[in-house]
Short mmCIF file of C-alpha atoms in Angstrom, two decimals:
data_model
loop_
_atom_site.label_atom_id
_atom_site.label_comp_id
_atom_site.label_asym_id
_atom_site.label_seq_id
_atom_site.Cartn_x
_atom_site.Cartn_y
_atom_site.Cartn_z
CA MET A 126 88.10 38.38 148.74
CA GLY A 127 88.66 42.13 148.27
CA PRO A 128 86.69 44.93 146.43
CA ARG A 129 87.13 42.92 143.06
CA ILE A 130 84.91 39.74 144.66
CA GLY A 131 82.20 41.97 145.77
CA LEU A 132 82.19 44.24 142.42
CA LEU A 133 81.93 41.34 140.22
CA ALA A 134 79.24 39.76 142.71
CA LEU A 135 77.36 42.77 142.15
CA ALA A 136 77.97 42.85 138.27
CA GLY A 137 76.40 39.27 138.40
CA LEU A 138 73.26 40.42 140.23
CA LEU A 139 73.17 43.09 137.18
CA CYS A 140 73.15 40.40 134.40
CA LEU A 141 76.90 41.95 133.38
CA GLY A 142 78.43 38.18 133.16
CA THR A 143 79.79 35.44 135.30
CA SER A 144 81.06 35.65 139.20
CA CYS A 145 84.08 36.00 139.64
CA THR A 146 84.16 32.86 142.11
CA LYS A 147 82.33 29.61 142.34
CA SER A 148 80.84 30.69 145.82
CA SER A 149 77.83 31.33 146.68
CA PRO A 150 76.75 35.35 145.99
CA PRO A 151 76.15 37.52 148.47
CA GLU A 152 72.68 37.49 149.95
CA VAL A 153 71.74 40.87 147.93
CA ALA A 154 71.72 38.87 145.08
CA LYS A 155 69.57 35.81 146.88
CA SER A 156 67.31 38.22 147.54
CA THR A 157 66.83 40.00 144.34
CA THR A 158 66.44 36.71 142.63
CA SER A 159 63.83 34.91 145.28
CA ASP A 160 60.81 37.26 144.56
CA ALA A 161 60.76 36.16 140.36
CA GLY A 162 62.33 33.23 138.71
CA PRO A 163 65.56 33.34 136.51
CA SER A 164 63.36 34.00 133.84
CA SER A 165 61.33 37.09 135.07
CA PRO A 166 62.00 40.05 133.63
CA GLU A 167 61.53 41.53 137.14
CA ALA A 168 64.64 39.90 137.95
CA ARG A 169 66.40 41.67 135.25
CA ALA A 170 65.43 44.93 135.47
CA VAL A 171 68.30 47.04 136.04
CA THR A 172 67.98 50.95 137.49
CA LEU A 173 70.15 53.26 135.51
CA CYS A 174 71.80 56.61 136.59
CA GLU A 175 71.55 59.91 134.74
CA HIS A 176 75.16 58.56 133.58
CA GLY A 177 73.48 55.36 131.47
CA VAL A 178 75.08 52.52 133.76
CA PRO A 179 74.04 50.84 136.91
CA ALA A 180 73.78 53.61 139.61
CA GLU A 181 75.88 51.23 141.81
CA LEU A 182 78.72 50.93 139.95
CA CYS A 183 79.04 54.31 138.27
CA THR A 184 82.16 56.38 139.04
CA LYS A 185 80.34 59.43 138.11
CA CYS A 186 77.83 59.25 140.97
CA ASP A 187 80.20 57.26 143.62
CA PRO A 188 83.82 58.32 142.44
CA ASP A 189 85.41 56.14 145.42
CA LEU A 190 84.88 53.48 142.53
CA VAL A 191 87.31 54.91 140.40
CA ASP A 192 90.28 52.77 142.05
CA VAL A 193 88.60 49.97 142.62
CA TYR A 194 87.96 49.91 139.03
CA LYS A 195 91.68 51.03 138.28
CA ALA A 196 92.88 48.23 140.24
CA GLN A 197 91.04 45.33 138.37
CA ASP A 198 92.71 46.41 135.35
CA ASP A 199 89.13 47.81 134.46
CA TRP A 200 89.64 51.31 133.16
CA CYS A 201 89.52 53.59 130.03
CA ASP A 202 92.16 56.27 130.11
CA GLU A 203 90.87 57.75 126.92
CA HIS A 204 87.23 58.38 128.20
CA GLY A 205 87.59 58.22 132.08
CA LEU A 206 85.72 55.70 132.79
CA PRO A 207 85.40 51.81 133.28
CA GLU A 208 86.31 49.71 130.16
CA SER A 209 83.19 47.45 131.03
CA HIS A 210 81.14 50.81 131.02
CA CYS A 211 82.48 52.62 128.14
CA ARG A 212 80.09 52.56 125.27
CA GLN A 213 81.90 54.63 122.88
CA CYS A 214 84.68 51.51 123.11
CA ASN A 215 81.75 49.14 122.72
CA PRO A 216 78.84 50.06 121.22
CA SER A 217 76.92 47.16 121.82
CA LEU A 218 77.32 47.17 125.42
CA SER A 219 74.27 45.93 127.35
CA PHE A 220 72.77 46.32 131.20
CA THR A 221 70.39 43.81 130.71
CA ALA A 222 70.18 40.24 129.18
CA PRO A 223 67.73 38.38 127.55
CA THR A 224 66.01 35.30 128.95
CA THR A 225 67.73 32.13 129.07
CA PRO A 226 66.11 29.03 129.30
CA ALA A 227 65.41 28.02 132.95
CA ASP A 228 67.73 24.46 132.95
CA TRP A 229 70.59 26.64 132.16
CA CYS A 230 73.89 26.67 133.89
CA LYS A 231 75.54 30.25 133.29
CA GLU A 232 78.80 29.84 134.39
CA HIS A 233 79.45 27.17 131.75
CA ALA A 234 76.75 28.42 128.87
CA VAL A 235 75.33 25.19 128.10
CA PRO A 236 72.11 22.89 129.82
CA GLU A 237 72.14 22.68 133.58
CA SER A 238 70.89 19.29 132.72
CA LYS A 239 74.24 18.30 130.56
CA CYS A 240 77.24 20.32 132.01
CA THR A 241 79.49 18.10 132.63
CA GLN A 242 81.91 20.87 134.89
CA CYS A 243 79.36 20.99 137.34
CA ASN A 244 78.17 17.33 137.05
CA PRO A 245 81.46 15.26 135.94
CA LYS A 246 79.86 12.17 136.82
CA LEU A 247 78.00 12.62 133.55
CA VAL A 248 80.90 12.50 131.58
CA ALA A 249 80.94 8.81 131.19
CA GLY A 250 77.72 8.66 129.93
CA PHE A 251 78.32 11.05 127.24
CA ILE A 252 81.57 9.47 126.18
CA ALA A 253 79.57 5.85 125.83
CA ALA A 254 77.05 7.74 123.66
CA GLY A 255 79.91 9.14 121.68
CA ASP A 256 78.91 13.00 122.31
CA TYR A 257 81.77 14.19 124.15
CA CYS A 258 84.23 17.32 123.19
CA ARG A 259 87.73 16.22 124.65
CA GLU A 260 89.18 19.11 123.70
CA HIS A 261 86.63 21.33 125.92
CA GLY A 262 85.20 19.31 128.35
CA PHE A 263 81.43 19.39 127.69
CA PRO A 264 79.55 16.94 125.41
CA GLU A 265 79.65 17.97 121.52
CA SER A 266 76.41 18.17 121.30
CA VAL A 267 76.19 21.47 123.03
CA CYS A 268 79.49 22.52 123.28
CA PRO A 269 80.01 26.31 123.28
CA PHE A 270 83.15 26.51 122.19
CA CYS A 271 82.17 24.07 119.05
CA HIS A 272 78.82 25.54 118.70
CA PRO A 273 78.75 29.61 119.90
CA GLU A 274 75.21 29.85 118.08
CA LEU A 275 73.76 27.35 120.75
CA VAL A 276 74.73 29.89 123.12
CA LYS A 277 73.52 32.82 121.06
CA ALA A 278 70.58 31.13 119.92
CA ALA A 279 69.49 30.78 124.42
CA GLY A 280 69.78 34.24 124.56
CA ALA A 281 73.07 33.83 126.86
CA GLU A 282 76.52 35.11 127.30
CA MET A 283 80.02 32.76 126.34
CA PRO A 284 81.73 31.16 129.58
CA LEU A 285 84.34 33.36 130.65
CA PHE A 286 87.54 31.86 130.51
CA PRO A 287 89.98 32.50 132.63
CA THR A 288 87.23 32.86 135.67
CA PRO A 289 88.00 36.21 136.09
CA GLY A 290 90.02 36.95 139.04
CA THR A 291 91.91 33.65 138.64
CA ARG A 292 95.56 34.39 139.65
CA ILE A 293 98.40 31.34 140.05
CA ARG A 294 100.60 31.51 142.75
CA LEU A 295 103.86 29.40 142.69
CA ALA A 296 105.28 28.23 146.10
CA SER A 297 108.30 30.62 146.21
CA ALA A 298 110.55 32.73 143.80
CA ASP A 299 112.67 29.36 143.66
CA THR A 300 109.66 27.74 141.97
CA ALA A 301 109.60 30.20 139.44
CA ARG A 302 113.53 30.06 138.77
CA GLU A 303 113.66 26.56 138.62
CA ALA A 304 110.33 26.57 136.28
CA GLY A 305 112.56 28.67 133.72
CA LEU A 306 109.80 31.13 133.35
CA GLN A 307 111.17 34.35 131.82
CA THR A 308 109.12 37.37 131.42
CA HIS A 309 109.30 40.39 128.52
CA ARG A 310 108.83 43.96 129.62
CA LEU A 311 106.26 45.58 127.38
CA GLN A 312 106.64 49.32 125.92
CA ARG A 313 105.17 50.88 122.72
CA ARG A 314 107.13 51.29 119.62
CA HIS A 315 107.22 51.86 115.69
CA PHE A 316 105.13 49.03 114.01
CA ALA A 317 103.66 48.75 110.96
CA ARG A 318 101.26 46.46 109.56
CA SER A 319 103.16 44.08 106.73
CA LEU A 320 102.49 40.98 104.70
CA GLU A 321 105.47 38.37 104.17
CA VAL A 322 105.63 37.36 100.58
CA VAL A 323 108.32 34.77 98.88
CA GLY A 324 109.92 35.79 95.78
CA GLN A 325 112.60 35.21 93.28
CA LEU A 326 115.51 37.78 91.73
CA THR A 327 115.54 37.80 87.75
CA PHE A 328 117.40 39.88 85.15
CA ASN A 329 115.72 43.49 84.16
CA GLN A 330 113.75 42.72 81.70
CA ASN A 331 114.28 46.16 79.98
CA ARG A 332 117.36 45.96 79.63
CA LEU A 333 118.20 42.22 78.76
CA ALA A 334 118.84 41.59 75.10
CA ARG A 335 118.99 38.16 73.48
CA LEU A 336 120.56 37.88 70.38
CA SER A 337 119.80 35.20 67.57
CA ALA A 338 120.45 34.97 63.57
CA ARG A 339 117.81 36.10 61.22
CA GLY A 340 118.35 33.60 59.42
CA ASP A 341 119.80 30.11 59.26
CA ALA A 342 123.79 31.08 59.26
CA LEU A 343 127.19 29.34 60.36
CA VAL A 344 128.71 30.59 63.42
CA SER A 345 132.14 32.01 62.28
CA GLU A 346 133.82 33.58 65.31
CA VAL A 347 132.87 34.14 68.92
CA ARG A 348 134.55 37.31 70.28
CA VAL A 349 133.13 37.13 73.79
CA ASP A 350 132.55 35.07 76.70
CA GLU A 351 130.03 34.74 79.54
CA GLY A 352 131.01 37.13 82.47
CA ASP A 353 132.00 39.55 80.11
CA ASP A 354 131.36 43.01 79.83
CA VAL A 355 131.11 44.49 76.90
CA LYS A 356 130.09 47.88 75.08
CA ALA A 357 127.23 49.27 72.91
CA GLY A 358 127.65 48.63 69.81
CA GLN A 359 130.44 46.03 70.54
CA PRO A 360 130.57 43.25 67.91
CA LEU A 361 130.19 40.20 70.02
CA LEU A 362 129.41 37.20 67.34
CA ALA A 363 130.67 36.70 63.47
CA LEU A 364 128.04 34.62 61.30
CA THR A 365 127.91 33.91 57.51
CA SER A 366 124.42 33.53 56.23
CA PRO A 367 123.21 32.76 52.43
CA SER A 368 120.47 35.26 53.10
CA VAL A 369 123.32 38.10 54.21
CA GLY A 370 124.39 36.97 50.74
CA GLN A 371 121.46 37.45 48.83
CA ASP A 372 120.91 40.90 50.39
CA LYS A 373 124.47 42.27 49.61
CA GLY A 374 124.13 40.62 46.12
CA ARG A 375 120.29 42.70 45.76
CA LEU A 376 122.75 45.75 47.08
CA SER A 377 125.10 45.43 44.23
CA ALA A 378 122.15 45.23 41.83
CA ALA A 379 120.51 48.15 43.15
CA LEU A 380 123.41 50.08 42.98
CA ALA A 381 123.95 49.25 39.39
CA ARG A 382 120.40 49.96 38.73
CA LEU A 383 120.84 53.39 40.71
CA GLU A 384 123.88 54.61 38.23
CA THR A 385 121.76 53.81 35.22
CA ALA A 386 119.22 55.39 36.27
CA ARG A 387 120.48 58.51 36.73
CA ALA A 388 122.37 58.24 33.76
CA ALA A 389 119.34 58.06 31.66
CA LEU A 390 117.44 61.21 33.61
CA ALA A 391 120.43 63.39 32.82
CA ARG A 392 120.14 62.31 29.15
CA GLU A 393 116.56 62.83 29.03
CA GLN A 394 116.60 66.27 30.80
CA GLU A 395 119.02 67.41 28.15
CA LEU A 396 116.88 65.97 25.69
CA VAL A 397 113.33 67.74 26.93
CA GLU A 398 115.27 71.01 26.91
CA ARG A 399 116.47 70.75 23.51
CA GLY A 400 112.89 69.93 22.53
CA ILE A 401 113.39 66.78 20.86
CA SER A 402 111.94 63.84 23.83
CA PRO A 403 108.45 64.55 25.45
CA ARG A 404 108.49 65.53 29.02
CA LYS A 405 106.77 61.97 29.56
CA ASP A 406 110.02 60.38 28.94
CA LEU A 407 111.55 62.77 31.67
CA GLU A 408 109.13 61.62 33.93
CA GLN A 409 109.57 57.99 33.35
CA ALA A 410 113.71 58.78 33.87
CA ARG A 411 112.94 60.23 37.15
CA ALA A 412 110.38 57.34 38.85
CA GLU A 413 113.22 54.57 37.68
CA LEU A 414 115.56 56.44 39.73
CA ALA A 415 113.93 56.80 42.74
CA ALA A 416 112.83 52.85 42.40
CA ALA A 417 116.50 52.27 42.12
CA GLU A 418 117.07 54.46 45.39
CA GLY A 419 114.27 52.63 47.12
CA GLU A 420 115.74 48.92 46.13
CA ARG A 421 119.53 50.19 47.94
CA GLU A 422 117.93 51.37 50.78
CA ALA A 423 115.82 48.60 51.56
CA ALA A 424 118.80 46.14 51.11
CA ARG A 425 121.13 48.51 53.50
CA ALA A 426 118.42 48.37 55.70
CA SER A 427 118.51 44.35 55.53
CA LEU A 428 122.04 44.28 56.36
CA SER A 429 121.89 46.58 59.02
CA ALA A 430 119.30 44.54 60.69
CA ALA A 431 121.57 41.69 60.38
CA GLY A 432 125.22 43.74 61.80
CA ALA A 433 126.37 43.06 58.57
CA SER A 434 129.06 46.09 57.02
CA GLN A 435 128.34 46.64 53.29
CA GLY A 436 131.95 46.15 52.57
CA SER A 437 132.61 43.03 54.33
CA SER A 438 133.11 39.61 52.85
CA GLU A 439 129.70 37.98 51.11
CA GLY A 440 127.41 36.72 53.56
CA LEU A 441 129.70 37.70 56.59
CA TYR A 442 128.31 39.93 58.90
CA ASN A 443 128.47 40.04 63.14
CA LEU A 444 125.77 40.63 65.93
CA SER A 445 126.97 43.62 68.29
CA ALA A 446 125.67 44.54 71.69
CA PRO A 447 122.61 46.93 71.59
CA PHE A 448 123.84 48.54 75.05
CA ALA A 449 126.64 48.40 77.22
CA GLY A 450 125.96 45.32 79.88
CA THR A 451 127.40 41.85 80.91
CA VAL A 452 127.22 38.50 78.79
CA VAL A 453 124.90 36.64 81.00
CA ALA A 454 124.89 33.56 79.06
CA ARG A 455 126.03 31.72 75.12
CA ASP A 456 124.78 29.38 73.46
CA ALA A 457 127.26 29.89 70.54
CA VAL A 458 129.68 28.03 69.32
CA SER A 459 132.65 28.59 66.28
CA GLY A 460 131.29 26.23 63.10
CA ARG A 461 128.19 25.17 64.59
CA HIS A 462 124.67 26.06 62.26
CA VAL A 463 122.05 27.88 64.19
CA ALA A 464 118.46 28.28 62.97
CA ALA A 465 116.24 31.49 62.61
CA GLY A 466 115.60 33.08 66.18
CA GLN A 467 117.67 30.86 68.08
CA THR A 468 119.40 32.89 71.04
CA LEU A 469 123.07 32.60 70.68
CA LEU A 470 124.27 35.33 73.26
CA GLU A 471 122.09 37.10 76.57
CA VAL A 472 123.72 40.72 77.50
CA ALA A 473 122.23 42.51 80.15
CA ASP A 474 122.72 45.29 81.97
CA LEU A 475 123.30 44.35 85.85
CA SER A 476 123.38 48.33 87.42
CA THR A 477 119.53 47.12 88.56
CA LEU A 478 117.37 43.35 89.17
CA TRP A 479 113.87 42.75 89.38
CA ALA A 480 112.64 41.24 92.39
CA LEU A 481 109.12 39.47 91.36
CA LEU A 482 107.17 38.53 94.54
CA GLU A 483 104.44 35.91 95.09
CA ILE A 484 101.47 37.85 96.50
CA PRO A 485 99.02 35.16 97.93
CA GLU A 486 95.64 35.61 96.34
CA ALA A 487 93.60 36.44 99.16
CA ASP A 488 96.30 39.45 100.24
CA SER A 489 96.35 41.05 96.75
CA ALA A 490 93.95 43.41 97.22
CA GLN A 491 96.11 45.07 100.26
CA VAL A 492 99.08 45.61 98.12
CA ARG A 493 99.56 48.63 95.76
CA ALA A 494 102.87 50.27 94.00
CA GLY A 495 104.88 52.44 96.20
CA GLN A 496 104.86 50.68 99.23
CA LYS A 497 107.98 50.26 101.22
CA VAL A 498 109.48 46.86 101.22
CA THR A 499 112.27 44.69 102.96
CA LEU A 500 114.35 42.17 101.55
CA SER A 501 116.27 39.52 102.51
CA PHE A 502 118.00 36.83 100.71
CA GLU A 503 118.53 32.98 101.57
CA GLY A 504 121.72 32.96 99.81
CA LEU A 505 123.10 36.08 101.19
CA PRO A 506 122.48 35.84 104.98
CA GLY A 507 122.47 39.10 106.72
CA GLU A 508 122.13 40.95 103.40
CA VAL A 509 118.82 42.91 103.91
CA ARG A 510 117.74 45.62 101.06
CA ASP A 511 114.76 48.16 101.40
CA ALA A 512 113.25 49.23 98.62
CA THR A 513 109.95 50.33 96.92
CA LEU A 514 106.89 48.00 94.80
CA THR A 515 107.19 49.47 91.42
CA ARG A 516 104.27 47.38 90.06
CA VAL A 517 101.56 45.41 90.86
CA GLY A 518 99.95 42.59 88.43
CA ALA A 519 96.85 42.77 87.53
CA SER A 520 95.76 38.95 86.93
CA VAL A 521 96.06 36.08 89.56
CA ASP A 522 97.84 32.60 88.37
CA ARG A 523 95.89 29.92 87.67
CA ALA A 524 98.01 27.63 88.54
CA THR A 525 99.80 29.12 92.01
CA ARG A 526 96.56 31.44 92.61
CA THR A 527 99.34 34.68 93.22
CA VAL A 528 99.81 38.11 91.99
CA ARG A 529 102.77 38.74 90.67
CA ALA A 530 104.05 41.95 92.37
CA ARG A 531 107.60 43.74 91.13
CA VAL A 532 110.64 45.42 92.73
CA GLU A 533 113.52 47.46 90.49
CA LEU A 534 116.37 46.80 93.16
CA PRO A 535 119.67 48.61 92.41
CA ASN A 536 122.44 46.17 92.23
CA PRO A 537 125.66 48.78 91.98
CA ASP A 538 128.19 46.46 93.39
CA ARG A 539 126.74 43.27 91.74
CA ALA A 540 126.67 41.58 94.99
CA LEU A 541 122.61 40.05 93.75
CA LYS A 542 122.43 37.13 91.67
CA ALA A 543 119.03 36.42 89.00
CA GLY A 544 117.75 33.56 90.95
CA LEU A 545 118.38 34.07 94.23
CA PHE A 546 115.28 33.22 96.12
CA LEU A 547 114.49 36.04 98.82
CA ARG A 548 111.38 36.91 101.02
CA ALA A 549 110.31 40.41 101.16
CA ARG A 550 108.40 42.25 103.87
CA ILE A 551 105.70 44.43 102.59
CA GLN A 552 104.72 47.31 104.53
CA VAL A 553 100.81 47.62 104.17
CA ALA A 554 99.23 50.11 106.32
CA GLU A 555 100.78 53.39 108.17
CA GLU A 556 103.39 53.36 110.84
CA HIS A 557 101.45 53.46 114.48
CA GLU A 558 103.10 53.70 118.04
CA ALA A 559 101.97 50.00 119.31
CA LEU A 560 102.40 47.67 121.91
CA MET A 561 104.15 44.15 120.71
CA VAL A 562 104.85 40.72 122.47
CA PRO A 563 106.73 38.40 121.46
CA HIS A 564 104.86 35.32 120.35
CA SER A 565 105.95 33.07 122.75
CA ALA A 566 104.31 34.52 125.57
CA ILE A 567 100.76 33.76 123.62
CA GLN A 568 98.63 31.37 124.30
CA ARG A 569 95.38 30.05 123.40
CA ALA A 570 92.46 28.22 125.36
CA LYS A 571 89.41 27.28 125.21
CA GLY A 572 88.92 29.63 122.43
CA GLN A 573 90.75 32.48 123.78
CA VAL A 574 93.85 34.18 123.62
CA LEU A 575 95.74 34.82 126.70
CA VAL A 576 99.13 35.87 128.26
CA PHE A 577 100.46 35.64 131.68
CA VAL A 578 101.25 38.71 133.48
CA LYS A 579 103.75 38.43 136.43
CA LYS A 580 101.77 40.25 139.66
CA ASP A 581 104.93 39.15 141.74
CA GLU A 582 107.45 37.31 141.94
CA THR A 583 105.12 34.08 143.02
CA LEU A 584 102.03 35.88 141.42
CA TYR A 585 100.88 35.10 137.73
CA GLU A 586 97.19 36.10 136.04
CA PRO A 587 96.25 35.10 132.81
CA VAL A 588 94.68 38.05 130.96
CA PRO A 589 92.46 37.75 127.91
CA VAL A 590 94.12 39.79 125.19
CA GLU A 591 92.98 40.82 121.64
CA LEU A 592 95.82 40.64 119.06
CA GLY A 593 96.83 42.65 116.20
CA ALA A 594 98.89 42.34 112.90
CA GLY A 595 102.75 40.77 113.69
CA THR A 596 105.89 39.68 112.39
CA ARG A 597 107.87 36.53 112.83
CA ASP A 598 108.92 37.45 116.40
CA GLU A 599 106.01 39.54 117.86
CA VAL A 600 101.87 40.59 117.31
CA GLU A 601 100.91 43.53 118.16
CA VAL A 602 98.46 43.36 121.30
CA VAL A 603 95.63 45.89 120.54
CA LYS A 604 93.89 45.20 123.80
CA GLY A 605 94.18 43.76 127.30
CA LEU A 606 97.65 45.14 128.29
CA ARG A 607 99.47 48.09 128.91
CA PRO A 608 102.80 49.45 128.81
CA GLY A 609 105.13 48.18 131.82
CA MET A 610 103.58 45.37 132.50
CA GLU A 611 105.75 41.95 132.54
CA VAL A 612 104.77 39.27 130.17
CA VAL A 613 105.65 35.33 130.86
CA THR A 614 107.46 34.78 127.61
CA THR A 615 109.15 31.19 128.35
CA GLY A 616 107.26 28.93 130.33
CA ALA A 617 103.73 30.34 129.53
CA PHE A 618 102.96 26.81 128.27
CA LEU A 619 103.38 25.56 131.82
CA LEU A 620 101.33 28.58 133.36
CA LYS A 621 98.30 27.48 131.09
CA THR A 622 98.57 24.00 132.26
CA GLU A 623 98.02 25.15 135.73
CA VAL A 624 95.20 27.32 134.56
CA LEU A 625 93.54 24.09 132.17
CA LYS A 626 94.22 21.77 135.44
CA ASP A 627 93.65 23.49 138.33
CA SER A 628 96.99 22.71 140.33
CA ILE A 629 99.99 21.16 138.90
CA GLY A 630 103.50 20.63 140.50
CA ALA A 631 104.38 23.15 143.57
CA GLY A 632 101.92 25.74 143.01
CA CYS A 633 98.22 26.14 142.68
CA CYS A 634 95.90 27.98 141.17
CA GLU A 635 93.36 30.18 143.24
CA GLU A 636 90.78 33.01 142.41
CA GLY A 637 90.32 36.31 143.57
CA GLY A 638 92.88 38.62 144.43
CA PRO A 639 96.23 37.65 146.11
#
């Protein structure tokens, strides 16, 4: 079986886990357990060396073991010792195991009397009793994958899957080609954890004007149409309004009153200087002049707000563009009566648009202003824009349970249109070197995440991995693989069925080294 079998058998002796084969353990294991029962503390005593690991397995005490561990992919380059011995990587690592019940199958982590893997004849009875987990092949009431708490309560470890040392050997290299197996060689590259969300483009609300009548009015003339570019202050629409006519009448009256007040003030000043009129009359004349000036300014302001000029026809006034932009909506028709507040024209500055993103409630804590965003648009294949998140909402929408975030997007060529649906990838973590694996290489079985590593043209090994963040196409592997390994992408599912069913087609599933 090679060095791996001896090593793992010894590890099994020291309660480090299950054996890598289903064959009986070496004689040294038998002699150790024969003196005390399986639950005896004496049988579980482990002698640790000065480095805090079992003396028989210590690579510092016995450097010859280094190559053995490295050959089995059990080596921590960062700390210079086997991964299975590294307490810095595994703070909860222990070389002793709690006492498990006497009626316990260590290999499958279920009571021995209910282990359908060791005793297949029991399956029919459990099926008849309605107590069988078809997904994992154990009685439902004790299934270690459905009820891991039972394994923990028994002081045992979850069953290892696949069994350490498992390999899949195909009949020949031609078999692999005929099965369509394809591989991908791993290498580290820059990666940043991101969040993908959806959204929609809209006009920059800070550069959008909705023009409406200030009161009931009649549309006299429409001077622009949708899509026209306009300048700041350009008249866009002519309206006739009774209220504007009233304001012009107020202005005329105010001007006449002002002239009278000015003449009265001049007369009173002369009379006071000659001592004919009391100074009180002079003060009243000054107050009348101030009131007339105020009435004039109020009338002028009212007309200015409506866009009416003082010299225009009675009741006629214009709606003008508040800034340079483009007419993006029109609801004005000549001769039509409109109500106060009714929007007749919309003018927008199209040099920038807003991308409004919908952030799921559960992910909103990761998102903040200043993060990098990559946008793609459903209506514009191949169009990708990089931008920065400018604002994040402070509340969750009650209906959608999302938080709205905003990106201000330059649009100098006007290729982007308001209303376009989009997808956004928000970078929520710093960029780092990562080992990325295609999603097609990831397989799941019996609660374990696996990839299949190509050892040679006919030999493949299932390797448990720990995944990190990912993208649409790839996912980061944070533990289990190394750069340079070849992992199976197309055909990985077929190899998984090989592991689950022991044999399929022309290949075979073997345990131990090649």
